Structure formats: C-alpha cells, structure tokens
CSV table of C-alpha atoms in Angstrom, one decimal:
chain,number,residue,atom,x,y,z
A,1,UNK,CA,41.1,-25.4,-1.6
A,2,UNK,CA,40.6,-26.8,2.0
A,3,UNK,CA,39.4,-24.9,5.0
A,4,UNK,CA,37.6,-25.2,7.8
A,5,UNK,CA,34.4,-23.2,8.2
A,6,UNK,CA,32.6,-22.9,11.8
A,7,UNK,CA,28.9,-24.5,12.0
A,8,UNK,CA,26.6,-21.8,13.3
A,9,UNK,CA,24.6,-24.6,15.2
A,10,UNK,CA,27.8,-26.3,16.7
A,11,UNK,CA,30.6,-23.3,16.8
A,12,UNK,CA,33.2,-25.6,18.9
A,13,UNK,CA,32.7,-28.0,15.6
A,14,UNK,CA,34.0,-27.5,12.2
A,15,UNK,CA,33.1,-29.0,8.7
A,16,UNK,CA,35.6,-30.0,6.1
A,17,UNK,CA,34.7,-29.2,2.3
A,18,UNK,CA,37.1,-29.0,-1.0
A,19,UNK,CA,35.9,-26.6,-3.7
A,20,UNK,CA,37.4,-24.6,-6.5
A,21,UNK,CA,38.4,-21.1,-5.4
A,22,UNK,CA,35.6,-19.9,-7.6
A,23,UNK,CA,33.3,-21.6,-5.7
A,24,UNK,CA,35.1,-20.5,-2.0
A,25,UNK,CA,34.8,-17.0,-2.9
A,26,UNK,CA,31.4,-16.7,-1.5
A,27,UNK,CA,31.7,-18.9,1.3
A,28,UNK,CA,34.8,-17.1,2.4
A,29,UNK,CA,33.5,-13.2,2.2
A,30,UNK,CA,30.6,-14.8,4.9
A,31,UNK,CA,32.7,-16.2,6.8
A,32,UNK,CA,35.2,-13.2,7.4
A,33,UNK,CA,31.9,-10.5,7.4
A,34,UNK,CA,30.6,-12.1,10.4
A,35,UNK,CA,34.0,-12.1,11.5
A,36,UNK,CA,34.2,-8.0,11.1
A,37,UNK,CA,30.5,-7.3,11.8
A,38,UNK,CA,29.3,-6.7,15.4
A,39,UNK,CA,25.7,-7.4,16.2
A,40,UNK,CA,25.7,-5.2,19.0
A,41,UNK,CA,27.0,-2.7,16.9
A,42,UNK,CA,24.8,-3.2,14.5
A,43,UNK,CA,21.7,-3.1,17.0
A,44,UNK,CA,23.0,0.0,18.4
A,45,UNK,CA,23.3,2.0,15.1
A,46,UNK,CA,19.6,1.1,14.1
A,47,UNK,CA,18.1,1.8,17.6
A,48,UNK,CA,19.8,5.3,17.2
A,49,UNK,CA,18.6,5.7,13.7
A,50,UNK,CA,15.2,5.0,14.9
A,51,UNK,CA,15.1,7.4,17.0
A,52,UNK,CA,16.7,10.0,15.6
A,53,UNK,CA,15.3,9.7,11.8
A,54,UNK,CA,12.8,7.8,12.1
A,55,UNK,CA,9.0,8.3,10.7
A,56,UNK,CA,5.8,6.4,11.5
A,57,UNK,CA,2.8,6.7,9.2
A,58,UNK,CA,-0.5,6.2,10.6
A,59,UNK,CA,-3.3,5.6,8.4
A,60,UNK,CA,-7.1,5.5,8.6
A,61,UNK,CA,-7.4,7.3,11.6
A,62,UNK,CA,-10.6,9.1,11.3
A,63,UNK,CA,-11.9,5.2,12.1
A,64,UNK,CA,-10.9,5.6,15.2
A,65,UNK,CA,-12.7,9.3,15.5
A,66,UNK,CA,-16.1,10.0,16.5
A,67,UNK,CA,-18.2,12.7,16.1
A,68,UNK,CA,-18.6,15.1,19.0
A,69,UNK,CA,-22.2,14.6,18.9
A,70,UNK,CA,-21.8,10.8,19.7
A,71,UNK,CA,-19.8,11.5,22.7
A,72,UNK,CA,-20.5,9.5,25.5
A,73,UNK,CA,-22.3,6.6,23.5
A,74,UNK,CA,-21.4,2.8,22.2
A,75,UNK,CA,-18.6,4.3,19.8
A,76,UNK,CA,-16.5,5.9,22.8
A,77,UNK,CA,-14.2,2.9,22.4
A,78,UNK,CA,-12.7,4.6,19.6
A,79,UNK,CA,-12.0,8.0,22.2
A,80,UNK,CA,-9.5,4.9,24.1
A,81,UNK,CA,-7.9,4.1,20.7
A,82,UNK,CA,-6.5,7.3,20.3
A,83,UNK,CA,-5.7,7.4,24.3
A,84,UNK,CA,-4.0,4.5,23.9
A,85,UNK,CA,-1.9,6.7,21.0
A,86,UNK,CA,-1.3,9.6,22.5
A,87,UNK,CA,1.7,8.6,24.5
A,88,UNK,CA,3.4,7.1,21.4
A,89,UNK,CA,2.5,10.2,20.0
A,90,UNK,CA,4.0,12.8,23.0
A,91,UNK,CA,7.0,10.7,23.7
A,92,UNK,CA,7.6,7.5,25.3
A,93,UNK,CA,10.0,4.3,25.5
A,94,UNK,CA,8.8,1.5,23.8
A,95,UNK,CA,10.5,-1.8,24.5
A,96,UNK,CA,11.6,-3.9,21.3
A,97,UNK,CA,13.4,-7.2,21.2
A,98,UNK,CA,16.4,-5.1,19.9
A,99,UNK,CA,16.3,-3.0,23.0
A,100,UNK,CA,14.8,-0.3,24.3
A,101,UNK,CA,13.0,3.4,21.5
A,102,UNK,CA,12.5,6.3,22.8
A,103,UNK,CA,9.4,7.9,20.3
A,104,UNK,CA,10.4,11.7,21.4
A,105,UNK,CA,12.2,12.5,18.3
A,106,UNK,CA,10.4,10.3,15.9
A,107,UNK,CA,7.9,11.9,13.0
A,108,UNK,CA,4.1,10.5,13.0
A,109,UNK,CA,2.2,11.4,10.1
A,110,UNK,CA,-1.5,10.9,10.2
A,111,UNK,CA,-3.9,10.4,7.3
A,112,UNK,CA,-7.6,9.7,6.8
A,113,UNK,CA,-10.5,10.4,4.7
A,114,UNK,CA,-12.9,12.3,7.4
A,115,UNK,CA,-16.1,11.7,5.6
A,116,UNK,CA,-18.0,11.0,8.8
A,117,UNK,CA,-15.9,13.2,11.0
A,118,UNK,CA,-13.6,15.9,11.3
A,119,UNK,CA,-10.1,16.3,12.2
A,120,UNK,CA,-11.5,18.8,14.8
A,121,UNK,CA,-13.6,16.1,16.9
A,122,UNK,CA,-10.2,14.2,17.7
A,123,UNK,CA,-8.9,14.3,21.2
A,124,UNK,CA,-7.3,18.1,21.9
A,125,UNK,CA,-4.5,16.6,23.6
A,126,UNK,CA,-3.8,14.2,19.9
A,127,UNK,CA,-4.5,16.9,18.1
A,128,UNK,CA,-2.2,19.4,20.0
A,129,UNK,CA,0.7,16.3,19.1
A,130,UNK,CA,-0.3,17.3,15.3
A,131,UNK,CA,-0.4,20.7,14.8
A,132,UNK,CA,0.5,20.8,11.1
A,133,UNK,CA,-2.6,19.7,9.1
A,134,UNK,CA,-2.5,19.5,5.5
A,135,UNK,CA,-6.0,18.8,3.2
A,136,UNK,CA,-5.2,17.4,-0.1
A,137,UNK,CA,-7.1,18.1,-3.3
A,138,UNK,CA,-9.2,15.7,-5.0
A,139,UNK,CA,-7.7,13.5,-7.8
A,140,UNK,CA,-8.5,15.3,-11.4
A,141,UNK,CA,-8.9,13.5,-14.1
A,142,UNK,CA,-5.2,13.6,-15.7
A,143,UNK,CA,-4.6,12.3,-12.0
A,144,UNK,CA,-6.5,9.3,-12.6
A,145,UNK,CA,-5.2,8.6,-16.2
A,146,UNK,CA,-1.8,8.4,-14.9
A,147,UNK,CA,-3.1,6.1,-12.1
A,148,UNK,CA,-3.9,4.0,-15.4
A,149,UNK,CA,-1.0,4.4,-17.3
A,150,UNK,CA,2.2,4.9,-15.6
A,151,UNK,CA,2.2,2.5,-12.5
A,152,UNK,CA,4.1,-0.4,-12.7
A,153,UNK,CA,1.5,-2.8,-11.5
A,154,UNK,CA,-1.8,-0.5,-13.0
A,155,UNK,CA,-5.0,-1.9,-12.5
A,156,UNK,CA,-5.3,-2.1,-16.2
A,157,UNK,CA,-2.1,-4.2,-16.7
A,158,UNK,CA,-3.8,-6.7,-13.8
A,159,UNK,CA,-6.5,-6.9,-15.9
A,160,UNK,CA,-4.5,-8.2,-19.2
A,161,UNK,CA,-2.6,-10.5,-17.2
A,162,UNK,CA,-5.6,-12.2,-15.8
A,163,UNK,CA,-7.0,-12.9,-19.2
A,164,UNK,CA,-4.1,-13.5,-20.6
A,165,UNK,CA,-4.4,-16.7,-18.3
A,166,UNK,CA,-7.6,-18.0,-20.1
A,167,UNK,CA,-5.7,-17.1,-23.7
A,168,UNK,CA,-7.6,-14.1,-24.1
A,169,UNK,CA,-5.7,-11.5,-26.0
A,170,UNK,CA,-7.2,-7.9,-23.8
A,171,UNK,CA,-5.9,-4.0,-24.7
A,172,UNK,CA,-7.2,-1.2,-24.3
A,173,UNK,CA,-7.1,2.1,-26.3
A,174,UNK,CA,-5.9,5.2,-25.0
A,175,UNK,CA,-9.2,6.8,-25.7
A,176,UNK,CA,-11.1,3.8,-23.5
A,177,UNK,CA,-8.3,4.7,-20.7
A,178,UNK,CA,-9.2,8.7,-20.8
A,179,UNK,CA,-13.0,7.6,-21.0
A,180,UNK,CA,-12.5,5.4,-18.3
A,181,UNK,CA,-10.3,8.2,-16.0
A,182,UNK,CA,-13.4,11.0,-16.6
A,183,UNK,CA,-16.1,8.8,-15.9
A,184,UNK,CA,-14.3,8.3,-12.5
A,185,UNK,CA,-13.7,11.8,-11.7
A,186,UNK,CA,-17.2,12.3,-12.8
A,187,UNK,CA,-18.6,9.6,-10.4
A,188,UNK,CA,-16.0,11.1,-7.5
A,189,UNK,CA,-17.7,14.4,-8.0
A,190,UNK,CA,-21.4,14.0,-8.2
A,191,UNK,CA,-21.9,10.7,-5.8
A,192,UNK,CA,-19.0,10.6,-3.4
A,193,UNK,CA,-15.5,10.8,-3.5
A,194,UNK,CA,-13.6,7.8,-2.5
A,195,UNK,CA,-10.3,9.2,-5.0
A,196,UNK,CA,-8.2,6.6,-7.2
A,197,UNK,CA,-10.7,3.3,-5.8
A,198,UNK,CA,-13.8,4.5,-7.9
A,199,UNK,CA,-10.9,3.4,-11.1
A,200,UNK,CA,-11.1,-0.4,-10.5
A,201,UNK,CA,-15.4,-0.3,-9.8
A,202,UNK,CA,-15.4,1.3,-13.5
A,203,UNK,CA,-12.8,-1.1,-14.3
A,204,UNK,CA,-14.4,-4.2,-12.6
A,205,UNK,CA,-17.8,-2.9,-14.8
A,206,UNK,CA,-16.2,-2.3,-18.1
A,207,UNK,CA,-14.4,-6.1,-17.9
A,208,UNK,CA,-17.1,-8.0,-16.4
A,209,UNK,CA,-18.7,-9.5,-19.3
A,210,UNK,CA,-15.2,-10.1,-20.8
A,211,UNK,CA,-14.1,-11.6,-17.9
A,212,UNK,CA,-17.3,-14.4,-17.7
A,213,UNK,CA,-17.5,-15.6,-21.0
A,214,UNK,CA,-13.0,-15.7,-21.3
A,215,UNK,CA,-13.6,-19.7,-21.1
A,216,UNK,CA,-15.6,-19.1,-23.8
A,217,UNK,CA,-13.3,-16.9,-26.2
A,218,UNK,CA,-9.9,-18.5,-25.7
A,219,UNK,CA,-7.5,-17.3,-28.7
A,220,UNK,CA,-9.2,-14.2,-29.7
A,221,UNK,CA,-7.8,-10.5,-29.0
A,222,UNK,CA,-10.3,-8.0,-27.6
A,223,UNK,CA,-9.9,-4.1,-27.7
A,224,UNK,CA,-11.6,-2.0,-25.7
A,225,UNK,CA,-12.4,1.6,-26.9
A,226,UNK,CA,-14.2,4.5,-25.6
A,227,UNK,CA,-17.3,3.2,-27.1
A,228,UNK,CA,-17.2,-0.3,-25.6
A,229,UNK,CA,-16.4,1.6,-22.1
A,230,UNK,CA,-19.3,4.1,-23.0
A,231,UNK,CA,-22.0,1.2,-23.8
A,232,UNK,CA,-21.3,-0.5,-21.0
A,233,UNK,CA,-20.5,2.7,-18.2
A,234,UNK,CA,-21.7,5.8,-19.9
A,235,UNK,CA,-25.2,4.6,-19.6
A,236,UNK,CA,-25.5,4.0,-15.9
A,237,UNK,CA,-23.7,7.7,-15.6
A,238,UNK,CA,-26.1,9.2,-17.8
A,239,UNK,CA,-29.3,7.6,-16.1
A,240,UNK,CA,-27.5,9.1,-12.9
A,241,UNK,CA,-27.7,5.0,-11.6
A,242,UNK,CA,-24.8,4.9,-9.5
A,243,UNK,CA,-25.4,2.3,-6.6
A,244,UNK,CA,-23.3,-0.3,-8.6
A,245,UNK,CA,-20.5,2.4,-7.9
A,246,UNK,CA,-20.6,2.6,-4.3
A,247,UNK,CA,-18.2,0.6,-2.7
C-alpha cells in the first residue's frame, strides 16, 4: 500500500513509505483524526468544562494558618498566603496557555489537620468562601487494617517487595497485620493522632532488624506473627516509650 503521509515538522513536504495494510491501519486512523479533530475545538470544550465542572483540592492549609494569638508577629506571612487565595477562591480569571478560566463556578475543597490551629483563626473573608465545614472521625482500627490489606500498593506489600530484592522470602500473618493496625490506633489515641502515617512508623519498627541483616539471610522465608510484632512494638507501647513514634 502507498501513500503519502504529511510531516508534522515540514507540512508542505510529504514522506513516501510501503507497508502491509495491517501495518497502515494505525498510521492511517492518525492521519484522518487529526484530519477531523479541531484543536480549537478541543481547547474550547475543556476551558468550558473547567469552568463549569471543575474541582480544585487544596490540601494542608492549616500551614498556612496562624493562631490568632500570633497575629501581628514573624508568622503573618502565612495571613498573605491565604490573601493571595482568596481571589481564586471568590472568583477570578486566571490566564492559562489554553486561554483564559474564570474560577466563579469552580468547587475548592479545603483540608488540613488543625493541630496547631483552628479552622476559626483563618481569614473571615476565606472562611466566608467556605462555609460548609466538615470534621472527619479518626481512623479505627478496622480502618487501619484495611489500610493494610486492601490497597493496591499497601505499605505491607512495599515491604515484601523490597526484600524480595535481597532474596528474602517476607509475609506476614493476618494476626501480625491486626496487631500491627491496634497498636496504631492505640498510639493515634494516647500520643497524638497523625491517622493512617503512624502504620508505616510501626511498620518501619517491626521490619527494621529484618531489613539490616537481609544481606545476611538471602534464601530464607520469614513470617511475622503477632508475637514477633509484640516483641519488638508491644514493649515500647507497654513502657508508654513512644518518642520513636513521633514523626
């Protein structure tokens, strides 16, 4: 089959080639999409989809809020911050390399932990632009077992890849995950609360001497129960010594 196909780089040019149909198939369906596609168009249906359905998600910002007692002090660079939101946040048009968004009908969601703070010592006028607040509960500890067990990409499956990668042979025991998921909650509850994190500082504990001598115990298959993650976490709990814990 012989055509000509268009260079992108040199439009007024065009390149010879012979192939089996099989092969032009591909080449072909590019050719005659750019063909039917319109970038403009294409530009113009996002820019409207932004603006009319779109959602921006905002995390961490009690870092940028101070308490109202430190008003007026070294951290008021954080009070500009959240000027510098607010008219994102009321309404404004940004300019894109795409073109022109307008932000008036677009969602922001807001999230942050507000250990040191509260939602209350924000700006009034940002917190006038976000007048539904929602406080989330605190991850149980059947929250934190399925943080374990059912992602994808879990912590604990990181962990048995990486040894895997020195031959080691790591699993761990349903009973070692549960142990591992209460002694988290249990940490979250009495020290401080920094939700699903506190999983890979128990984690980090319970593997550590694993992890240093792997070099060492290439070929053999380790399981880890409740009472390995006991003897090497329970204790600290127990003694109520938690500053390896705090992040």
């Amino acid at each position: 089959l012989l055509f000509n196909k268009p260079r992108q780089r040199a439009p007024r040019r065009s390149e010879r080639r012979q192939m089996t149909i099989a092969e032009s198939r591909p080449v072909l369906e590019e050719v005659y999409s750019e063909k039917m596609i319109s970038d403009e168009e294409v530009k113009k249906l996002a820019l409207h989809a932004v603006e009319q359905e779109g959602i921006v998600f905002i995390d961490e910002i009690d870092k940028i809020c101070s308490r109202a007692d430190s008003r007026g002090t070294a951290d008021a660079s954080s009070e500009g911050v959240q000027r510098d939101l607010l008219p994102l946040i009321e309404g404004s048009t940004v300019s894109t390399k795409h073109g022109n968004v307008s932000t008036d009908h677009i969602l922001f969601i807001c999230s942050g932990a507000f250990h040191q703070c509260k939602p209350s010592d924000l700006l009034a006028e940002l917190q006038g632009r976000l007048p539904i607040r929602v406080e989330l509960a605190q991850l149980t500890e059947d929250d934190l077992y399925r943080i374990l067990t059912e992602p994808e990409a879990s912590l604990v499956k990181q962990q048995v890849a990486l040894l895997e990668t020195e031959s080691v042979r790591l699993s761990f025991t349903d009973c070692a995950l549960r142990r591992v998921a209460h002694l988290a909650a249990t940490v979250n509850r009495d020290v401080e609360n920094i939700g699903a994190r506190r999983i890979h500082t128990i984690l980090e504990r319970v593997t550590e001497e694993i992890s240093f001598n792997a070099c060492d115990r290439a070929g053999e298959a380790i399981v880890v129960d409740a009472a390995y993650v006991d003897q090497h976490v329970g204790d600290m709990v127990t003694k109520t010594d938690l500053s390896r814990f705090i992040l």
